[in-house]
Every structure is written in structure tokens, then in C-alpha cells.
Amino acid sequence: MNIYDVSQKAGVSIATVSRVLNGNPNVSETTRQKVLSVMREIGYTPNVFARGLGLNTMHTIGIMCADSSDPFLANAVYYLEQNLRKNGYDSFLCCTGYDLVNKQKYLQLLLSKRVDAVILVGSSFIEATKKDNAYLLEAAETIPVMIINGYISHPNIFCTLCDDYQAVYDVTNQLAEQGRKDILYLYTSRSYSGLQKLSGYKSGIQTNNLPLREEMMLSCPNDIASTRDMLIEVYDKGLRFDAVVASEDQLAVAAMKFAKQKNLSVPDELSIVGYNNSILSSCTDPEITSIDNHVETLSITTISTLMRVLEGNDVPNKTTISNDIIIRETTNF
Amino acid sequence: MNIYDVSQKAGVSIATVSRVLNGNPNVSETTRQKVLSVMREIGYTPNVFARGLGLNTMHTIGIMCADSSDPFLANAVYYLEQNLRKNGYDSFLCCTGYDLVNKQKYLQLLLSKRVDAVILVGSSFIEATKKDNAYLLEAAETIPVMIINGYISHPNIFCTLCDDYQAVYDVTNQLAEQGRKDILYLYTSRSYSGLQKLSGYKSGIQTNNLPLREEMMLSCPNDIASTRDMLIEVYDKGLRFDAVVASEDQLAVAAMKFAKQKNLSVPDELSIVGYNNSILSSCTDPEITSIDNHVETLSITTISTLMRVLEGNDVPNKTTISNDIIIRETTNF
């Protein structure tokens, strides 16, 4: 018996049950009585949400991220922890790796430490099948589950996303409008956010009536030198391109190294756009135009949503933030 | 009353007390009896070390790092967690920031969650005064405290360090031997490891009978563009240098940007050496010679030391690992 059962049986949202438990006045007396009677009927003890009342709470939030050495994830974790501290919460971070079994184990561990909520950072937490996401839905029955850059529609799961589709669409469109005809797309991951970016690229190509060619969408190794070598190889085999859109800044750095090797001038013969607006984009010469996914805003929004959830407010399950193109020297934008 | 009192009163090391508590056979019967009788006498309950027996242990290690967005720290955390998992331990990471009061609070939080040990990543955990380090010594009375890149001599505190002094000394010496006379040193931090690097530079200069000049040791802002601008400013005021040794790769990147602005050829007119061998050192053109502090080895060594401590072995308090110079294109090495 859990809060989800109560909400189902009473025919109200989980947020409403939470409001009743928290003594929030924005609940009608009729609803309040209905919820309380269902609780008595099914024998539900509100031990978890009682924490919202300051009873039994450790004021601790669990954060899960796949890989703390990924600069985007590391920055998100940094901003999350800073903002949690401002709100009087401590945080525990678990770096779970990419295996489902470890993700499940760590979530269980956090629940056993009685955290008030969990935040999953990065779309790698959304699995391909419903069955594999069951552990997240289960956790959401006892505590709020916040997801950054992934989306599951389910009660008590709250997602904050950046609009990766739109950002890649915009940049592809802009390159095409400037007359680039052979726009190469480089990516490493087929995560939720990876797929959003890829479909933004495809739409951008199609909107401009350019041919959508399989060989122009390259899955890359996860390091600069190997990606550079791969680009040299496909180029030597005859593939030609006048623009590169990369799903990560380091792939854009690899494209810069490729251009140098082949004596292509950037941006005139080859335009290059990176993603994440990380420190890498300002290391090269020329510096790389890159899409900023506003990791700080994403993190702050996640925490403010969480605080409203913990106070028992009704909060939308999905918040989307738009990205910006930070124009530097590798494009003629 | 704690394990430290027991070891003092019995006249044996903490490791020996730990061995007795863990039922390790490598203790003479006389010693064992002496330790047990001291425990009875002072009323010591070995609740903490009982975990080593598998009683009451959560098999969880607390990790503290100041800032997860720092690439060196993020990599260390990544390798630590990976190796803990291999050894059957989960980990909790707390990103404490740089304020002492938050460090203390997080350590207390980890202790309250009954972790089996804590690992402090980065020399920023060593404070300038003994008084400010008291919270670490206190924690060491109940669980092993592991420190990466910092050193405190105290029972139950185990430090793994890289030889930052030697690495900067070597590289400064090598530049001087190649005839560089005006070697600039750039740094950001006066942490334990920061001071080691600085004194390596000073020794390298003095060994080669070069003048040690205050204005050649520049404290830099923590971003590339501002550091570049600072270098342009001191250059325009007349400071000249034919080599740069940087305490962080990003300062070396800034030196590259300075060289480009002033049309200095690298490495012929200006040699540049970075530190950490991070991804930044391979982003630039030419790529940057950088000191590799073997973050993976540091992390693996820390975990293997910790495992031996938890098993009740006698383990040295300090392990030092040598660094390597990774020669790329910004030096004539």
C-alpha cells in the first residue's frame, strides 16, 4: 500500500494526497475527508510524506549520474548541489555507470538511506523499454523522482529538459540557408537526448529539401584522436562535406583537427558547430561555435520544481528550456 | 573513549587494535589480551570496527570532493567509484565546496550515515592551521580517513600523493638546461599541492643559478580569457619570458592564446608546459606538453590501501606516486 494506491482509490492526484498529508490548505474539505478515509480503509501509513512536515526528514536529496567525468554531467551536479545547499538540503551523489543493474542498486541504496527525493542527471537513465524503467516508477511511489534531460510521463516524476531537437534543427537550418549542402552530423550516443538531437538534424535537412543520406550521420568513438582519424578515413574514401554539426564539443574539436590535416579553412570551406558550450569550445583556434544547453538553468529549475513538489504544490511534470547558439569563429553566422 | 585512546593506553598502534577487533591472527596472544583488557578497563565498545566483521556494515564509503566540475577531481571520483564497486563497496559522494564549515557538515553527515570510511579527494581538504584540521583527526578516531593529494601525519589517516614537487622541478630544470632563462610560472591555488608545485619551480630555478624573481610567479584568474588578458598586460608592461610552466592545463591554453596574439612561435620563442594531462592539452594546435599526475593510479592505490586497512592490516600512512611528462608539441624536449 502506497501513496499511489491512495491516489488511485480516492480518484485524486498524488499531489493532492501529498497536500493532504502536508496539511496544505489548498484542498477542499470534501477531498481531504475522502483521502483520509481511503488511507484508513487501506491501512496506509504516511511515513514517507510525513518527512515533508519536518518529521523524520534528513533533508537529504539523492543525486544519480552515470559518469561524473562527463563535463556536462559534472557541471549539472555542481549546480544541483550548490542550489540544494541554498535551500537547506544536503545531497548524496551516486555515480552509477551505465549498467541498468547498478542504477537499480544505487536507487535502492538511496531509498534505504531515506532521502527525500532523487534527481537523475542525464538522459542515460531512461531505458529503451518500459519494463526496464519500472524501478523508476516504483521509486516514484514513495518519493519524488526528478529527471534532467529525460522524459517519462508518470505521477510523481518531474522532468526538466533542454530543447535539444530545436537547437540542432535551428543550427542545421541556418547552415543550409547559408548555402551549405553537405552537412555532416557527428554523434556518440543514442540516449533520449542523443535521439532528439539526431531528429533535429534530420528535420533541418529535410526542411531545406536536401537529401537525407545515411553516410552523413556518423557514429563516432568517444575520443578526439580516433574521431579525427575516422573523419580522415571517410574523407580519403571520397566523402565530402562543407559543414559539421557535432553532438558534443569534443567531436567538434576532432573536426577542427581533421580540417587542419586536410588544409581546409574553417569556417570558409568547413563550418563547425559543437554542443554543450564547454571549456573545450574556447580552447581551439579558431574558437568553436557551440550550442549552450544552459546546464545552470536546467539545474536551478530542477531544484525549484523539487522544492515546490516537497511543499505539496501541484507542479507540471515537464519543463522545457530553450537552448542558445553561442556564436564564435567556426561559422559565418 | 575511542580506538585512539585504546591504542595509546595499550601502547600499540591503531592498526593493531583494529586487528584485534577484526580477529586477525597476526597479533600475539599477549598483545591481544592487553588490548582487550584496556578496552574493558576504559569501557570501549567497538561498535565501529565491528563493521569490519560484516556486522552492521553497509559496505558504503563516503567520498568528499570540493568541486565535481574540476576535471581532475571528477576523474578521480570516477576511478574511485569504479574501483570501490569492484571491491563490493557502494559510495556516496558529497561535493562540499571550499568552505570549512560545509566540509565539516558533510563529514558529519557521512558519519551519521555510518559509512565504513571516507575518502577526501584533493588537497583543498588540508587547512592551513592545525585547529581547522581537527575535524579530520576526530573522524579518524572512528573510521579510516583516506586523503588524495594531501598529507596529514596521524593515526588512521592514509594519504596517497603524486609527487607534484618533483614533476615541476624536473620540467623547470629541463627548460633551463635547454637554455631558457626567463621561465614564467602560472598558478591559481595555494593548496597543499599548489605549494608543492610552486616550490618545485623555485628549486628548479635556483638549481640552475637563475635569479628567482617575484614577478615571474603569477597568480592567475580561474578562466582562460582573463588569464590570456593578464599575460598580454604584463607583456605590454615589459615583462619578457621564453617559457611558461602552468599549474593547470587551462592556464597553458591561455598562454597559447597569448602567444598567438603576440605572434610568438611555440615552442621556439615560447615553450609551454601544462599540468594534469587533461583533454584540454590535446584540444589546441600545437598540442600541449603536460604533466600527467596519474589520477587513475592515485585512485586505484587509494582503494587498495583502504581495502587493506579495512581488513585490519598494518599499512603505511603515506604513499607517493611519481608523475610523468607527456611530451607533445609545445616544447623541444
XYZ file of C-alpha atoms in Angstrom:
666
model
C 0.000 0.000 0.000
C 1.490 3.289 -1.009
C 0.613 6.841 -1.923
C -0.123 5.777 -5.478
C -2.798 3.330 -4.279
C -4.321 6.056 -2.149
C -4.498 8.460 -5.084
C -5.992 5.792 -7.383
C -8.598 4.703 -4.915
C -9.552 8.232 -3.903
C -9.593 9.324 -7.541
C -7.251 12.273 -6.893
C -3.696 13.078 -7.954
C -0.649 12.104 -5.939
C -0.003 15.821 -5.465
C -3.403 16.138 -3.796
C -2.660 13.235 -1.446
C 0.639 14.912 -0.692
C -1.136 18.203 0.047
C -3.468 16.435 2.460
C -0.515 14.829 4.224
C 1.281 18.148 4.408
C -1.714 19.993 5.796
C -1.703 22.304 2.770
C -4.889 24.449 2.923
C -5.432 24.324 -0.884
C -7.538 21.178 -0.607
C -11.321 21.181 -0.202
C -12.661 19.653 2.997
C -14.565 17.025 0.927
C -11.374 15.912 -0.836
C -9.442 15.899 2.409
C -12.013 13.658 4.077
C -12.114 11.310 1.070
C -8.324 10.917 1.055
C -8.147 10.362 4.804
C -10.925 7.748 4.693
C -9.161 5.850 1.873
C -5.986 5.882 3.942
C -7.747 4.414 6.950
C -9.510 1.868 4.742
C -6.356 0.508 3.094
C -4.185 0.968 6.168
C -1.760 3.439 4.639
C 0.845 4.992 6.928
C 2.177 8.230 5.526
C 5.685 7.668 6.829
C 7.333 8.988 3.726
C 5.421 12.179 3.220
C 5.499 12.869 6.915
C 9.037 13.982 6.168
C 7.577 16.978 4.406
C 6.292 18.051 7.799
C 9.808 18.095 9.134
C 9.175 14.840 10.950
C 11.798 12.283 10.381
C 13.362 14.092 7.436
C 17.120 14.128 6.940
C 16.807 16.973 4.449
C 18.936 14.951 2.092
C 18.458 14.517 -1.654
C 19.992 11.656 -3.631
C 21.583 12.520 -6.952
C 22.386 9.853 -9.505
C 24.577 10.449 -12.513
C 26.080 7.917 -14.865
C 29.576 9.314 -15.112
C 30.978 12.193 -13.089
C 33.856 12.645 -15.513
C 31.495 13.797 -18.280
C 31.804 17.621 -18.214
C 28.091 18.262 -18.824
C 27.022 15.900 -16.039
C 29.733 17.176 -13.702
C 28.557 20.756 -14.156
C 24.936 19.791 -13.614
C 25.878 18.020 -10.371
C 27.841 21.058 -9.256
C 24.908 23.435 -9.769
C 22.411 20.996 -8.249
C 24.429 20.641 -5.078
C 25.004 24.359 -4.782
C 21.276 25.080 -5.126
C 20.229 22.299 -2.780
C 22.542 23.717 -0.144
C 20.959 27.150 -0.599
C 17.612 25.507 0.141
C 18.912 23.810 3.264
C 19.304 20.343 1.742
C 22.356 18.122 1.720
C 22.954 15.797 -1.165
C 24.418 12.402 -1.818
C 25.735 11.673 -5.256
C 25.975 8.187 -6.696
C 27.871 7.660 -9.917
C 26.105 4.633 -11.228
C 27.793 3.915 -14.529
C 25.657 2.925 -17.495
C 24.531 -0.580 -16.450
C 20.889 -0.922 -15.514
C 21.615 -3.297 -12.640
C 23.904 -0.765 -10.949
C 21.424 2.040 -11.473
C 18.758 -0.059 -9.767
C 21.084 -0.968 -6.915
C 22.071 2.618 -6.243
C 18.488 3.823 -6.291
C 17.657 1.143 -3.723
C 20.604 2.250 -1.611
C 19.434 5.871 -1.683
C 15.908 4.838 -0.710
C 17.320 2.842 2.196
C 19.153 5.992 3.352
C 15.751 7.712 3.430
C 16.469 10.534 1.047
C 13.625 12.996 0.494
C 13.840 12.769 -3.295
C 16.142 11.569 -6.052
C 17.440 13.528 -9.016
C 18.593 11.599 -12.078
C 21.025 13.607 -14.140
C 21.205 12.861 -17.841
C 19.075 11.029 -20.312
C 21.010 7.796 -19.891
C 18.588 6.954 -17.079
C 15.724 6.481 -19.498
C 15.895 2.906 -20.729
C 14.604 1.706 -24.072
C 11.821 -0.484 -22.690
C 9.016 0.154 -20.230
C 9.995 -2.881 -18.221
C 13.494 -1.513 -17.641
C 12.062 1.785 -16.380
C 9.887 0.037 -13.801
C 12.366 0.736 -10.983
C 11.917 4.475 -11.520
C 8.124 4.257 -11.433
C 8.380 2.186 -8.283
C 10.616 4.746 -6.578
C 8.151 7.476 -7.591
C 5.559 5.776 -5.413
C 7.464 6.772 -2.307
C 9.479 9.877 -3.193
C 9.537 12.469 -5.970
C 11.793 11.463 -8.868
C 13.330 14.354 -10.787
C 14.884 13.738 -14.210
C 17.187 16.123 -16.046
C 17.194 15.713 -19.816
C 14.967 12.684 -19.965
C 11.221 12.270 -20.041
C 8.814 9.738 -18.579
C 5.152 10.625 -18.175
C 4.173 9.295 -14.746
C 2.797 10.664 -11.479
C 5.443 11.986 -9.095
C 8.120 12.030 -11.831
C 9.160 15.560 -12.821
C 11.317 16.214 -15.854
C 13.357 19.256 -16.845
C 14.656 19.160 -20.380
C 16.554 21.339 -22.770
C 15.197 21.537 -26.251
C 17.942 19.576 -27.997
C 15.726 18.861 -31.003
C 15.069 22.531 -31.666
C 18.683 23.606 -31.145
C 20.113 21.132 -33.672
C 17.237 21.863 -36.060
C 17.960 25.601 -35.869
C 21.665 25.277 -36.455
C 21.250 22.816 -39.344
C 18.667 25.094 -40.880
C 20.929 28.113 -40.527
C 23.834 26.312 -42.212
C 21.576 25.205 -45.081
C 20.243 28.723 -45.534
C 23.838 29.913 -45.916
C 24.199 27.522 -48.819
C 25.880 24.547 -47.109
C 24.708 21.473 -48.987
C 26.677 18.640 -47.392
C 26.169 18.888 -43.668
C 27.786 16.079 -41.706
C 26.300 15.065 -38.351
C 28.585 13.530 -35.687
C 27.276 11.834 -32.570
C 28.284 9.328 -29.901
C 25.147 8.394 -28.031
C 21.654 7.138 -28.801
C 20.280 8.250 -25.431
C 16.989 10.150 -25.220
C 18.774 13.440 -25.737
C 21.005 11.907 -28.444
C 17.930 10.845 -30.407
C 16.364 14.306 -30.010
C 19.453 15.905 -31.495
C 19.577 13.425 -34.356
C 15.972 14.033 -35.289
C 16.575 17.805 -35.128
C 19.327 17.298 -37.705
C 17.091 15.191 -39.941
C 14.267 17.746 -39.870
C 16.702 20.557 -40.589
C 17.990 18.707 -43.660
C 14.514 17.843 -44.916
C 13.049 21.315 -44.373
C 15.675 22.606 -46.758
C 14.955 19.927 -49.368
C 18.413 18.464 -49.025
C 18.850 14.696 -49.438
C 18.943 12.789 -46.153
C 21.935 10.449 -46.519
C 22.820 7.673 -44.069
C 26.575 8.148 -44.597
C 26.307 11.761 -43.426
C 25.253 10.675 -39.906
C 28.390 9.300 -38.294
C 28.534 7.453 -35.001
C 31.908 8.401 -33.513
C 34.311 6.900 -30.975
C 34.467 8.755 -27.663
C 37.861 10.418 -28.090
C 39.318 13.202 -30.157
C 42.160 11.412 -31.931
C 40.075 8.415 -33.056
C 37.283 10.649 -34.322
C 39.781 12.766 -36.254
C 41.217 9.604 -37.821
C 37.751 8.380 -38.720
C 36.991 11.672 -40.469
C 40.254 11.485 -42.397
C 39.375 7.942 -43.433
C 35.883 8.743 -44.750
C 37.279 11.837 -46.489
C 40.003 9.798 -48.155
C 37.323 7.395 -49.327
C 35.634 10.297 -51.103
C 33.010 11.633 -48.666
C 32.776 15.430 -48.975
C 31.148 17.888 -46.562
C 31.112 21.652 -46.101
C 29.716 21.738 -42.560
C 29.873 19.635 -39.403
C 27.261 19.612 -36.649
C 28.551 17.711 -33.612
C 26.516 16.364 -30.691
C 29.439 17.040 -28.296
C 32.179 19.671 -28.267
C 34.929 17.098 -28.352
C 33.694 15.801 -31.695
C 33.859 19.381 -32.967
C 37.475 19.571 -31.735
C 38.171 16.393 -33.722
C 36.624 18.043 -36.811
C 38.991 21.010 -36.296
C 41.962 18.657 -36.253
C 40.684 16.909 -39.364
C 40.335 20.278 -41.154
C 43.895 21.212 -40.293
C 45.219 17.884 -41.571
C 43.365 18.317 -44.860
C 44.186 22.021 -45.159
C 40.536 23.041 -45.175
C 39.950 26.591 -43.990
C 37.480 26.989 -41.141
C 34.814 28.365 -41.455
C 35.009 29.186 -45.185
C 35.477 25.696 -46.558
C 34.182 23.904 -43.485
C 31.802 25.293 -40.862
C 31.831 23.543 -37.480
C 29.270 23.655 -34.664
C 29.771 21.935 -31.299
C 27.393 21.179 -28.450
C 27.451 21.944 -24.696
C 29.413 25.198 -24.891
C 32.036 23.549 -22.683
C 35.541 24.837 -21.984
C 36.750 22.797 -24.978
C 34.996 25.170 -27.358
C 37.233 28.037 -26.236
C 40.491 26.055 -26.298
C 40.871 25.811 -30.057
C 41.929 28.428 -32.591
C 39.566 29.476 -34.151
C 37.185 29.026 -31.213
C 34.160 26.811 -31.806
C 30.551 27.978 -32.229
C 28.626 25.778 -29.803
C 25.101 25.177 -28.561
C 24.656 26.122 -24.924
C 22.167 23.868 -23.164
C 22.082 26.100 -20.106
C 23.124 23.494 -17.618
C 22.936 26.033 -14.789
C 19.333 26.999 -15.637
C 18.380 23.338 -16.019
C 19.760 22.595 -12.578
C 18.208 25.623 -10.879
C 14.825 24.873 -12.461
C 15.015 21.264 -11.293
C 15.666 22.340 -7.710
C 12.943 24.970 -7.674
C 10.473 22.420 -9.083
C 11.568 19.931 -6.434
C 11.123 22.431 -3.614
C 7.577 23.147 -4.816
C 6.842 19.414 -5.000
C 8.153 18.852 -1.472
C 5.922 21.674 -0.234
C 2.966 19.806 -1.693
C 2.230 22.101 -4.622
C 0.724 20.933 -7.878
C 3.612 21.099 -10.322
C 3.667 20.281 -14.055
C 5.529 17.076 -14.904
C 7.589 18.536 -17.719
C 9.505 21.790 -18.109
C 11.417 22.506 -21.305
C 14.134 25.131 -21.595
C 15.342 26.504 -24.908
C 18.999 26.380 -25.941
C 21.139 29.158 -27.420
C 23.755 29.142 -30.113
C 26.941 30.770 -28.845
C 28.496 32.147 -31.988
C 32.297 32.009 -32.146
C 34.703 31.722 -35.053
C 33.963 28.390 -36.762
C 30.795 29.582 -38.514
C 29.781 32.594 -40.613
C 26.607 33.099 -38.565
C 36.605 6.770 24.680
C 37.644 5.677 21.236
C 40.059 3.439 19.413
C 42.762 6.061 19.670
C 42.536 6.003 23.480
C 42.739 2.232 23.426
C 45.855 2.269 21.261
C 47.509 4.938 23.434
C 46.754 3.205 26.682
C 47.750 -0.230 25.400
C 50.870 1.177 23.793
C 50.084 -0.353 20.403
C 49.143 1.098 17.025
C 45.557 1.734 15.944
C 46.109 -0.887 13.256
C 46.892 -3.428 15.977
C 43.720 -2.548 17.881
C 41.845 -2.884 14.615
C 43.429 -6.306 14.026
C 42.319 -7.441 17.465
C 38.784 -6.240 16.784
C 38.765 -7.959 13.425
C 40.025 -11.251 14.820
C 43.085 -11.034 12.566
C 45.511 -13.867 13.557
C 48.620 -11.684 13.060
C 48.544 -10.476 16.650
C 50.366 -12.157 19.503
C 48.221 -13.546 22.295
C 49.942 -11.193 24.789
C 49.070 -8.127 22.700
C 45.552 -9.349 22.134
C 45.000 -9.769 25.874
C 46.496 -6.372 26.638
C 44.236 -4.626 24.105
C 41.133 -6.439 25.321
C 41.893 -5.627 28.944
C 42.384 -1.910 28.126
C 39.043 -1.974 26.338
C 37.293 -3.435 29.337
C 39.057 -1.022 31.636
C 38.061 2.131 29.764
C 34.673 0.809 28.726
C 35.295 0.927 24.991
C 32.625 -0.576 22.742
C 33.984 -1.498 19.367
C 30.797 -0.628 17.524
C 32.562 0.987 14.650
C 35.158 -1.593 13.905
C 32.616 -4.331 14.394
C 31.597 -3.376 10.882
C 34.789 -4.896 9.642
C 33.391 -8.221 10.808
C 30.472 -7.788 8.476
C 28.247 -6.887 11.413
C 26.297 -3.787 10.852
C 28.295 -2.693 7.817
C 26.567 -1.047 4.882
C 29.637 -1.560 2.696
C 29.445 2.094 1.810
C 32.312 4.571 1.521
C 31.852 8.329 1.683
C 33.743 10.405 -0.842
C 34.193 14.134 -0.396
C 35.394 16.427 -3.137
C 35.353 20.194 -3.218
C 34.090 20.717 -6.742
C 32.874 17.999 -9.092
C 33.206 20.288 -12.096
C 37.007 20.361 -11.748
C 38.223 17.815 -14.361
C 40.997 16.360 -12.172
C 38.674 15.831 -9.211
C 35.891 14.497 -11.445
C 38.223 11.904 -12.939
C 39.495 10.868 -9.528
C 35.916 10.388 -8.315
C 35.113 8.346 -11.407
C 38.026 5.943 -10.853
C 37.405 5.719 -7.097
C 33.787 4.719 -7.582
C 34.642 2.224 -10.265
C 37.230 0.547 -8.048
C 35.064 0.596 -4.947
C 32.328 -1.167 -6.908
C 34.839 -3.818 -7.999
C 35.551 -4.406 -4.313
C 31.878 -4.711 -3.440
C 31.504 -1.240 -1.934
C 28.973 1.435 -2.804
C 29.910 5.050 -2.491
C 28.311 8.324 -1.607
C 29.840 11.465 -2.969
C 29.477 14.844 -1.314
C 30.601 17.930 -3.175
C 31.436 20.167 -0.285
C 32.639 23.372 -1.881
C 35.682 25.106 -0.408
C 34.255 26.436 2.884
C 35.472 24.710 6.019
C 32.058 24.815 7.677
C 30.470 22.882 4.806
C 33.292 20.348 4.747
C 32.739 19.729 8.449
C 28.985 19.422 7.995
C 29.273 16.913 5.179
C 31.770 14.791 7.063
C 29.340 14.708 9.979
C 26.536 13.715 7.623
C 28.591 10.848 6.210
C 29.460 9.644 9.704
C 25.772 9.718 10.620
C 25.064 7.528 7.580
C 27.566 5.033 9.029
C 29.966 4.851 6.137
C 32.881 2.441 6.562
C 35.481 5.063 5.616
C 35.788 8.461 3.986
C 37.976 9.473 1.076
C 38.868 13.144 0.686
C 39.784 13.966 -2.878
C 42.121 16.878 -3.436
C 44.472 18.874 -1.317
C 41.866 21.542 -0.608
C 40.837 19.438 2.394
C 44.056 20.231 4.212
C 43.560 23.508 6.019
C 46.309 25.930 6.906
C 46.035 25.537 10.673
C 46.014 22.512 12.955
C 42.841 23.697 14.616
C 40.977 23.684 11.318
C 42.069 20.127 10.616
C 40.738 18.889 13.948
C 37.528 17.566 12.367
C 39.575 15.168 10.225
C 41.549 13.851 13.190
C 38.307 13.385 15.069
C 36.749 11.401 12.220
C 39.887 9.250 12.095
C 39.096 8.088 15.608
C 36.094 6.166 14.336
C 36.782 5.343 10.686
C 39.762 5.345 8.337
C 40.266 8.683 6.588
C 41.893 8.485 3.164
C 43.321 11.628 1.563
C 44.279 12.012 -2.082
C 46.920 14.656 -2.736
C 47.132 15.991 0.754
C 49.150 14.929 3.780
C 48.486 14.833 7.493
C 50.572 12.613 9.741
C 48.095 10.999 12.134
C 46.967 7.501 13.088
C 44.197 6.082 10.885
C 44.724 8.777 8.217
C 46.180 7.375 4.983
C 47.468 9.641 2.242
C 48.186 8.941 -1.414
C 50.037 11.707 -3.177
C 51.564 12.437 -6.508
C 54.978 13.989 -6.473
C 53.991 17.445 -7.689
C 57.178 18.993 -6.335
C 59.417 16.662 -8.307
C 57.406 16.969 -11.531
C 57.564 20.773 -11.638
C 61.194 20.699 -10.552
C 62.060 18.302 -13.395
C 60.285 20.276 -16.058
C 61.734 23.624 -14.903
C 65.173 22.076 -14.800
C 64.779 20.640 -18.295
C 63.708 24.013 -19.704
C 66.679 25.722 -18.025
C 69.085 23.110 -19.375
C 67.796 23.882 -22.864
C 68.844 27.483 -22.329
C 65.539 29.049 -21.302
C 66.424 31.892 -18.966
C 63.084 33.560 -18.245
C 60.709 30.866 -17.120
C 57.299 32.148 -16.073
C 55.273 30.175 -13.526
C 51.462 30.407 -13.603
C 49.238 29.108 -10.816
C 45.783 29.519 -9.338
C 45.808 27.806 -5.980
C 47.841 27.838 -2.801
C 46.552 24.442 -1.662
C 48.957 21.773 -0.375
C 49.558 20.536 -3.896
C 49.736 24.107 -5.236
C 52.515 24.914 -2.762
C 54.400 21.727 -3.683
C 54.361 22.713 -7.343
C 55.481 26.266 -6.567
C 58.409 25.082 -4.515
C 59.360 22.641 -7.295
C 59.539 25.637 -9.632
C 61.650 27.638 -7.177
C 64.138 24.801 -6.691
C 64.349 24.248 -10.437
C 65.207 27.924 -10.958
C 67.776 28.017 -8.147
C 69.477 24.751 -9.113
C 70.266 26.341 -12.458
C 71.593 29.544 -10.864
C 68.840 31.622 -12.417
C 67.503 34.603 -10.467
C 64.302 33.875 -8.545
C 62.038 36.817 -9.388
C 58.691 37.519 -7.689
C 57.176 38.933 -10.898
C 57.793 35.617 -12.688
C 55.363 33.763 -10.372
C 51.914 34.877 -11.439
C 48.713 34.108 -9.575
C 46.071 33.771 -12.311
C 42.300 34.111 -12.502
C 40.439 30.837 -12.980
C 39.484 31.234 -16.645
C 41.233 31.167 -19.983
C 40.288 34.565 -21.386
C 41.157 36.550 -18.245
C 44.487 34.770 -17.883
C 45.316 35.482 -21.544
C 44.480 39.160 -20.991
C 46.626 39.267 -17.866
C 49.587 37.833 -19.801
C 49.108 40.406 -22.572
C 49.045 43.130 -19.933
C 52.280 42.120 -18.177
C 53.928 41.621 -21.586
C 52.872 45.081 -22.701
C 54.354 46.468 -19.482
C 57.692 44.950 -20.490
C 57.855 41.515 -18.824
C 59.603 39.045 -21.106
C 59.663 35.227 -20.893
C 60.758 32.357 -23.116
C 58.957 29.542 -21.276
C 55.760 29.050 -19.299
C 55.179 26.358 -16.681
C 51.498 26.235 -15.704
C 49.984 24.562 -12.647
C 46.840 23.691 -14.662
C 46.253 22.885 -18.327
C 43.813 25.721 -18.750
C 46.500 28.246 -17.834
C 48.677 26.670 -20.524
C 45.804 27.121 -23.003
C 45.690 30.792 -22.010
C 49.450 31.030 -22.646
C 48.863 29.576 -26.149
C 46.272 32.263 -26.840
C 48.649 34.938 -25.543
C 51.412 33.632 -27.852
C 49.110 33.800 -30.852
C 48.083 37.367 -30.046
C 51.725 38.444 -29.759
C 52.868 36.405 -32.776
C 55.306 34.359 -30.714
C 56.107 30.972 -32.221
C 55.527 27.978 -29.963
C 57.757 26.237 -28.937
C 60.710 28.107 -30.494
C 60.161 31.530 -28.984
C 57.942 30.326 -26.155
C 57.848 26.828 -24.636
C 54.689 25.913 -22.742
C 54.076 23.107 -20.234
C 50.682 22.347 -18.703
C 49.632 20.182 -15.780
C 47.122 17.319 -15.392
C 47.371 15.967 -18.943
C 43.662 16.691 -19.303
C 41.661 16.683 -22.522
C 42.424 20.405 -22.858
C 46.054 19.626 -23.630
C 45.029 17.807 -26.818
C 42.498 20.414 -27.980
C 44.983 23.086 -29.023
C 47.240 23.310 -32.056
C 50.092 22.684 -31.369
C 49.093 20.248 -28.621
C 50.415 20.982 -25.132
C 53.173 19.115 -23.306
C 51.650 18.353 -19.913
C 52.478 16.656 -16.637
C 50.385 13.555 -16.023
C 49.627 13.049 -12.350
C 48.257 9.564 -12.943
C 44.856 10.169 -11.475
C 43.821 6.597 -12.244
C 46.828 5.122 -10.403
C 46.284 7.502 -7.492
C 42.681 6.360 -7.203
C 43.423 2.651 -7.548
C 46.205 2.901 -4.965
C 43.892 4.696 -2.546
C 41.270 1.962 -2.833
C 43.747 -0.877 -2.469
C 45.221 0.823 0.616
C 41.734 1.283 2.024
C 40.829 -2.365 1.486
C 43.969 -3.427 3.343
C 43.130 -1.038 6.201
C 39.575 -2.368 6.452
C 40.954 -5.895 6.625
C 42.998 -4.841 9.636
C 46.421 -4.841 8.013
C 49.257 -2.573 9.034
C 49.512 -0.058 6.208
C 51.936 2.862 5.764
C 50.323 6.276 6.205
C 51.786 7.817 3.086
C 52.221 6.562 -0.477
C 53.784 8.794 -3.101
C 53.454 8.211 -6.839
C 55.735 9.802 -9.387
C 54.416 11.905 -12.260
C 55.320 11.732 -15.946
C 55.867 14.434 -18.504
C 53.742 13.741 -21.580
C 55.711 15.361 -24.358
C 53.655 16.969 -27.108
C 54.338 19.892 -29.405
C 54.778 22.960 -27.193
C 58.306 22.054 -26.028
C 61.543 20.947 -27.663
C 62.009 18.117 -25.148
